[in-house]
Short mmCIF file of C-alpha atoms in Angstrom, two decimals:
data_model
loop_
_atom_site.label_atom_id
_atom_site.label_comp_id
_atom_site.label_asym_id
_atom_site.label_seq_id
_atom_site.Cartn_x
_atom_site.Cartn_y
_atom_site.Cartn_z
CA MET G 1481 0.00 0.00 0.00
CA ARG G 1482 3.03 2.30 0.33
CA GLY G 1483 3.14 2.73 -3.43
CA LEU G 1484 -0.47 3.92 -3.66
CA THR G 1485 -0.68 7.43 -5.15
CA ASP G 1486 -2.89 10.24 -3.95
CA SER G 1487 -5.21 9.66 -6.86
CA GLY G 1488 -5.48 5.97 -5.96
CA ARG G 1489 -6.33 6.83 -2.40
CA GLY G 1490 -9.07 9.13 -3.62
CA THR G 1491 -10.53 6.42 -5.84
CA LEU G 1492 -10.54 3.84 -3.02
CA GLN G 1493 -12.18 6.26 -0.59
CA ALA G 1494 -14.86 7.01 -3.15
CA ALA G 1495 -15.53 3.30 -3.54
CA PHE G 1496 -15.94 2.86 0.24
CA THR G 1497 -18.30 5.79 0.35
CA ALA G 1498 -20.42 4.35 -2.48
CA VAL G 1499 -20.70 0.99 -0.67
CA ALA G 1500 -21.81 2.68 2.55
CA VAL G 1501 -24.49 4.66 0.67
CA LEU G 1502 -25.82 1.50 -1.01
CA ALA G 1503 -26.00 -0.32 2.36
CA ALA G 1504 -27.93 2.53 3.95
CA LEU G 1505 -30.31 2.62 0.98
CA ALA G 1506 -30.94 -1.13 1.29
CA LEU G 1507 -31.82 -0.79 4.98
CA PHE G 1508 -34.23 2.06 4.20
CA VAL G 1509 -36.02 0.08 1.50
CA SER G 1510 -36.33 -2.93 3.85
CA ALA G 1511 -37.87 -0.76 6.57
CA CYS G 1512 -40.39 0.65 4.10
CA ALA G 1513 -41.44 -2.86 3.03
CA THR G 1514 -42.39 -3.79 6.62
CA GLY G 1515 -44.46 -0.70 7.32
CA GLY G 1516 -41.75 1.77 8.15
CA THR G 1517 -41.76 1.31 11.92
CA GLY G 1518 -39.74 -1.85 12.43
CA ALA G 1519 -40.49 -3.82 15.58
CA ARG G 1520 -43.09 -1.25 16.73
CA ASP G 1521 -45.56 -2.18 13.99
CA GLU G 1522 -47.49 -4.45 16.39
CA GLY G 1523 -48.08 -1.61 18.79
CA PRO G 1524 -47.18 -1.36 22.45
CA ALA G 1525 -47.43 -4.44 24.63
CA HIS G 1526 -50.42 -4.60 27.05
CA ALA G 1527 -50.97 -6.40 30.26
CA PRO G 1528 -53.70 -9.12 30.08
CA SER G 1529 -56.13 -6.92 32.04
CA ASP G 1530 -55.76 -4.13 29.44
CA ALA G 1531 -56.92 -6.52 26.71
CA VAL G 1532 -60.43 -6.78 28.18
CA ALA G 1533 -60.69 -3.25 29.54
CA GLY G 1534 -64.04 -1.71 28.64
CA ALA G 1535 -65.51 -4.99 27.35
CA ALA G 1536 -68.90 -6.07 28.69
CA VAL G 1537 -68.53 -9.34 30.58
CA SER G 1538 -71.66 -11.47 30.79
CA PRO G 1539 -72.00 -13.35 34.07
CA THR G 1540 -72.45 -17.10 33.89
CA PRO G 1541 -76.20 -17.71 34.18
CA SER G 1542 -77.26 -19.74 37.17
CA SER G 1543 -79.88 -22.40 36.63
CA SER G 1544 -83.02 -21.49 38.56
CA LYS G 1545 -84.55 -24.81 37.47
CA ALA G 1546 -81.90 -27.04 38.96
CA PRO G 1547 -83.49 -30.30 40.12
CA ALA G 1548 -83.94 -30.41 43.88
CA HIS G 1549 -84.38 -33.78 45.57
CA VAL G 1550 -87.40 -33.85 47.85
CA ASP G 1551 -88.63 -36.39 50.36
CA ALA G 1552 -91.73 -37.35 48.39
CA VAL G 1553 -93.00 -39.76 51.04
CA LYS G 1554 -92.94 -37.03 53.68
CA LEU G 1555 -94.46 -34.59 51.19
CA VAL G 1556 -97.46 -36.86 50.67
CA LYS G 1557 -97.90 -37.86 54.29
CA ASP G 1558 -97.75 -34.25 55.50
CA ASP G 1559 -100.21 -33.07 52.84
CA PRO G 1560 -103.70 -32.52 54.36
CA SER G 1561 -105.21 -32.77 50.87
CA VAL G 1562 -104.16 -36.41 50.44
CA SER G 1563 -106.82 -38.92 51.48
CA ALA G 1564 -106.37 -40.99 54.61
CA GLU G 1565 -106.70 -44.16 52.52
CA VAL G 1566 -103.69 -43.27 50.35
CA LYS G 1567 -101.64 -42.35 53.41
CA ARG G 1568 -102.46 -45.65 55.11
CA GLY G 1569 -101.37 -47.59 52.03
CA LEU G 1570 -98.12 -45.70 51.67
CA LYS G 1571 -95.85 -48.19 53.41
CA PRO G 1572 -92.50 -49.74 52.46
CA CYS G 1573 -92.77 -52.73 50.15
CA VAL G 1574 -89.27 -54.05 50.88
CA ALA G 1575 -86.99 -52.69 53.61
CA ASP G 1576 -87.27 -48.90 53.23
CA GLU G 1577 -88.39 -48.92 49.57
CA TYR G 1578 -91.73 -47.16 49.14
CA PRO G 1579 -94.07 -47.72 46.15
CA ILE G 1580 -93.71 -44.19 44.88
CA ASP G 1581 -92.54 -42.61 41.60
CA VAL G 1582 -91.23 -39.04 41.49
CA SER G 1583 -90.63 -36.77 38.46
CA TYR G 1584 -89.20 -33.26 38.31
CA GLY G 1585 -89.92 -30.72 35.57
CA ASP G 1586 -91.37 -27.38 34.58
CA LEU G 1587 -95.17 -27.46 34.55
CA THR G 1588 -96.19 -24.19 36.18
CA GLY G 1589 -93.36 -21.77 35.36
CA ALA G 1590 -92.26 -21.55 38.97
CA SER G 1591 -88.69 -20.61 39.93
CA ALA G 1592 -87.98 -24.24 40.85
CA ASP G 1593 -88.95 -27.52 39.22
CA ASP G 1594 -92.41 -28.84 39.97
CA VAL G 1595 -92.68 -32.29 41.54
CA VAL G 1596 -95.00 -35.01 40.23
CA VAL G 1597 -95.64 -37.85 42.68
CA ASN G 1598 -97.38 -41.14 41.90
CA VAL G 1599 -98.33 -43.45 44.77
CA LEU G 1600 -98.64 -47.12 43.76
CA THR G 1601 -99.60 -50.42 45.32
CA CYS G 1602 -96.81 -52.81 46.21
CA GLY G 1603 -98.20 -55.98 44.63
CA ASP G 1604 -99.59 -54.85 41.27
CA ALA G 1605 -98.03 -51.35 40.96
CA VAL G 1606 -101.48 -49.86 40.46
CA GLY G 1607 -101.54 -46.07 40.76
CA VAL G 1608 -103.77 -45.01 43.63
CA GLY G 1609 -102.90 -41.32 43.71
CA SER G 1610 -101.17 -38.72 41.55
CA TYR G 1611 -100.09 -35.29 42.82
CA VAL G 1612 -98.31 -32.18 41.56
CA TYR G 1613 -96.43 -29.93 43.98
CA ARG G 1614 -95.34 -26.39 43.14
CA GLN G 1615 -92.76 -24.52 45.17
CA GLU G 1616 -94.06 -21.27 46.64
CA GLY G 1617 -91.99 -19.22 49.07
CA GLY G 1618 -89.66 -22.13 49.79
CA ARG G 1619 -92.55 -24.53 50.50
CA TYR G 1620 -94.33 -27.02 48.27
CA GLU G 1621 -98.02 -26.51 47.58
CA ASN G 1622 -100.39 -29.16 46.22
CA VAL G 1623 -101.75 -27.78 42.94
CA PHE G 1624 -103.20 -30.98 41.45
CA GLN G 1625 -104.32 -34.39 42.62
CA ALA G 1626 -106.19 -37.40 41.26
CA GLU G 1627 -107.10 -40.28 43.54
CA GLU G 1628 -109.37 -42.42 41.36
CA PRO G 1629 -107.31 -45.59 40.77
CA PRO G 1630 -105.79 -46.77 38.62
CA VAL G 1631 -104.18 -43.42 37.76
CA TYR G 1632 -100.74 -42.22 36.74
CA ALA G 1633 -99.42 -38.70 36.00
CA GLU G 1634 -96.46 -37.70 33.82
CA ILE G 1635 -94.75 -34.62 32.40
CA ASP G 1636 -94.90 -34.38 28.62
CA ARG G 1637 -93.28 -31.34 26.93
CA GLY G 1638 -94.46 -28.93 29.61
CA ASP G 1639 -97.94 -30.42 29.97
CA LEU G 1640 -99.36 -32.66 32.67
CA VAL G 1641 -100.63 -35.94 31.22
CA VAL G 1642 -102.82 -38.14 33.42
CA THR G 1643 -103.63 -41.70 32.39
CA LYS G 1644 -106.53 -43.65 33.87
CA GLN G 1645 -106.95 -47.26 32.91
CA VAL G 1646 -110.45 -48.48 32.12
CA TYR G 1647 -111.69 -51.84 33.36
CA GLU G 1648 -114.76 -53.58 32.08
CA LYS G 1649 -116.58 -56.28 34.00
CA GLY G 1650 -114.35 -59.32 34.37
CA ASP G 1651 -111.08 -57.57 33.51
CA PRO G 1652 -108.15 -58.72 35.66
CA VAL G 1653 -105.98 -56.04 37.20
CA SER G 1654 -103.18 -56.86 34.78
CA SER G 1655 -105.40 -56.52 31.68
CA PRO G 1656 -107.56 -53.38 31.51
CA SER G 1657 -109.82 -52.87 28.50
CA GLY G 1658 -108.38 -49.47 27.69
CA GLU G 1659 -107.26 -46.12 29.00
CA ILE G 1660 -108.28 -42.47 29.06
CA VAL G 1661 -105.44 -39.98 28.66
CA THR G 1662 -106.13 -36.40 29.76
CA THR G 1663 -103.78 -33.51 29.03
CA TYR G 1664 -103.68 -30.46 31.31
CA SER G 1665 -101.93 -27.10 30.90
CA TRP G 1666 -101.11 -24.55 33.56
CA THR G 1667 -103.27 -21.48 32.88
CA ALA G 1668 -104.06 -18.51 35.14
CA GLY G 1669 -102.69 -20.22 38.24
CA ARG G 1670 -104.33 -23.62 37.80
CA PHE G 1671 -104.35 -26.73 35.62
CA VAL G 1672 -106.92 -26.59 32.84
CA LYS G 1673 -108.03 -29.67 30.88
CA ARG G 1674 -107.12 -29.40 27.20
CA PHE G 1675 -108.36 -32.67 25.73
CA ASN G 1676 -109.06 -36.37 26.36
CA THR G 1677 -107.97 -39.38 24.37
CA ARG G 1678 -109.47 -42.85 24.80
CA ASN G 1679 -107.48 -45.91 23.75
CA ASP G 1680 -109.13 -49.34 23.64
CA TYR G 1681 -106.82 -52.33 23.93
CA SER G 1682 -107.13 -55.36 21.68
CA SER G 1683 -108.66 -58.38 23.38
CA ALA G 1684 -106.91 -60.65 20.88
CA VAL G 1685 -103.50 -59.93 22.40
CA GLY G 1686 -102.56 -61.25 25.80
CA GLY G 1687 -105.98 -62.67 26.58
CA GLY G 1688 -107.42 -59.38 27.78
CA ALA G 1689 -111.15 -58.83 28.15
CA SER G 1690 -113.07 -57.25 25.28
CA PRO G 1691 -114.52 -53.76 25.86
CA SER G 1692 -118.28 -53.68 26.11
CA SER G 1693 -120.19 -52.18 23.20
#
């Protein structure tokens, strides 16, 4: 390098300068291609709480219709509307197992599920009483009952459906001649009958008695 003239030094310096300018230009073009702000394009970092600030948060709804287990036997025995005959027959069949069916569901639009109770006989499982209890002020109130056996009440798509089997003369308990199905809806604070359906069973199946003409 000692033999390099002044003109050579000037040429080399100009070359270095040109390279530096090209490098700076390349960096500028690259920055423009990414939005011109580099790493700040994504905006300032936020704490997790800032991400939901100002957003409306809906509380998790609580189920006001959650099924509540009730002592159906006590409910029936403590009910002054239930006949003395049904109460006397409500005894355990085996050990502490009572002949009683219980269903929970929405029949009356109350804040808690309504309770449908069917009292049966131990031997033949014949329904001797059907009851609907509605919760009012933390207590259950009898809002429906049917005690003409054989009877059975069920919840069907928000309606109360009561089935009464029909026996003709000579029909055994196990083989009724038919049934009458009555549908009730809760209207203006009480159950209102909507319609009846009568079904006659075939006497050719199972040896049942024929319905009288």
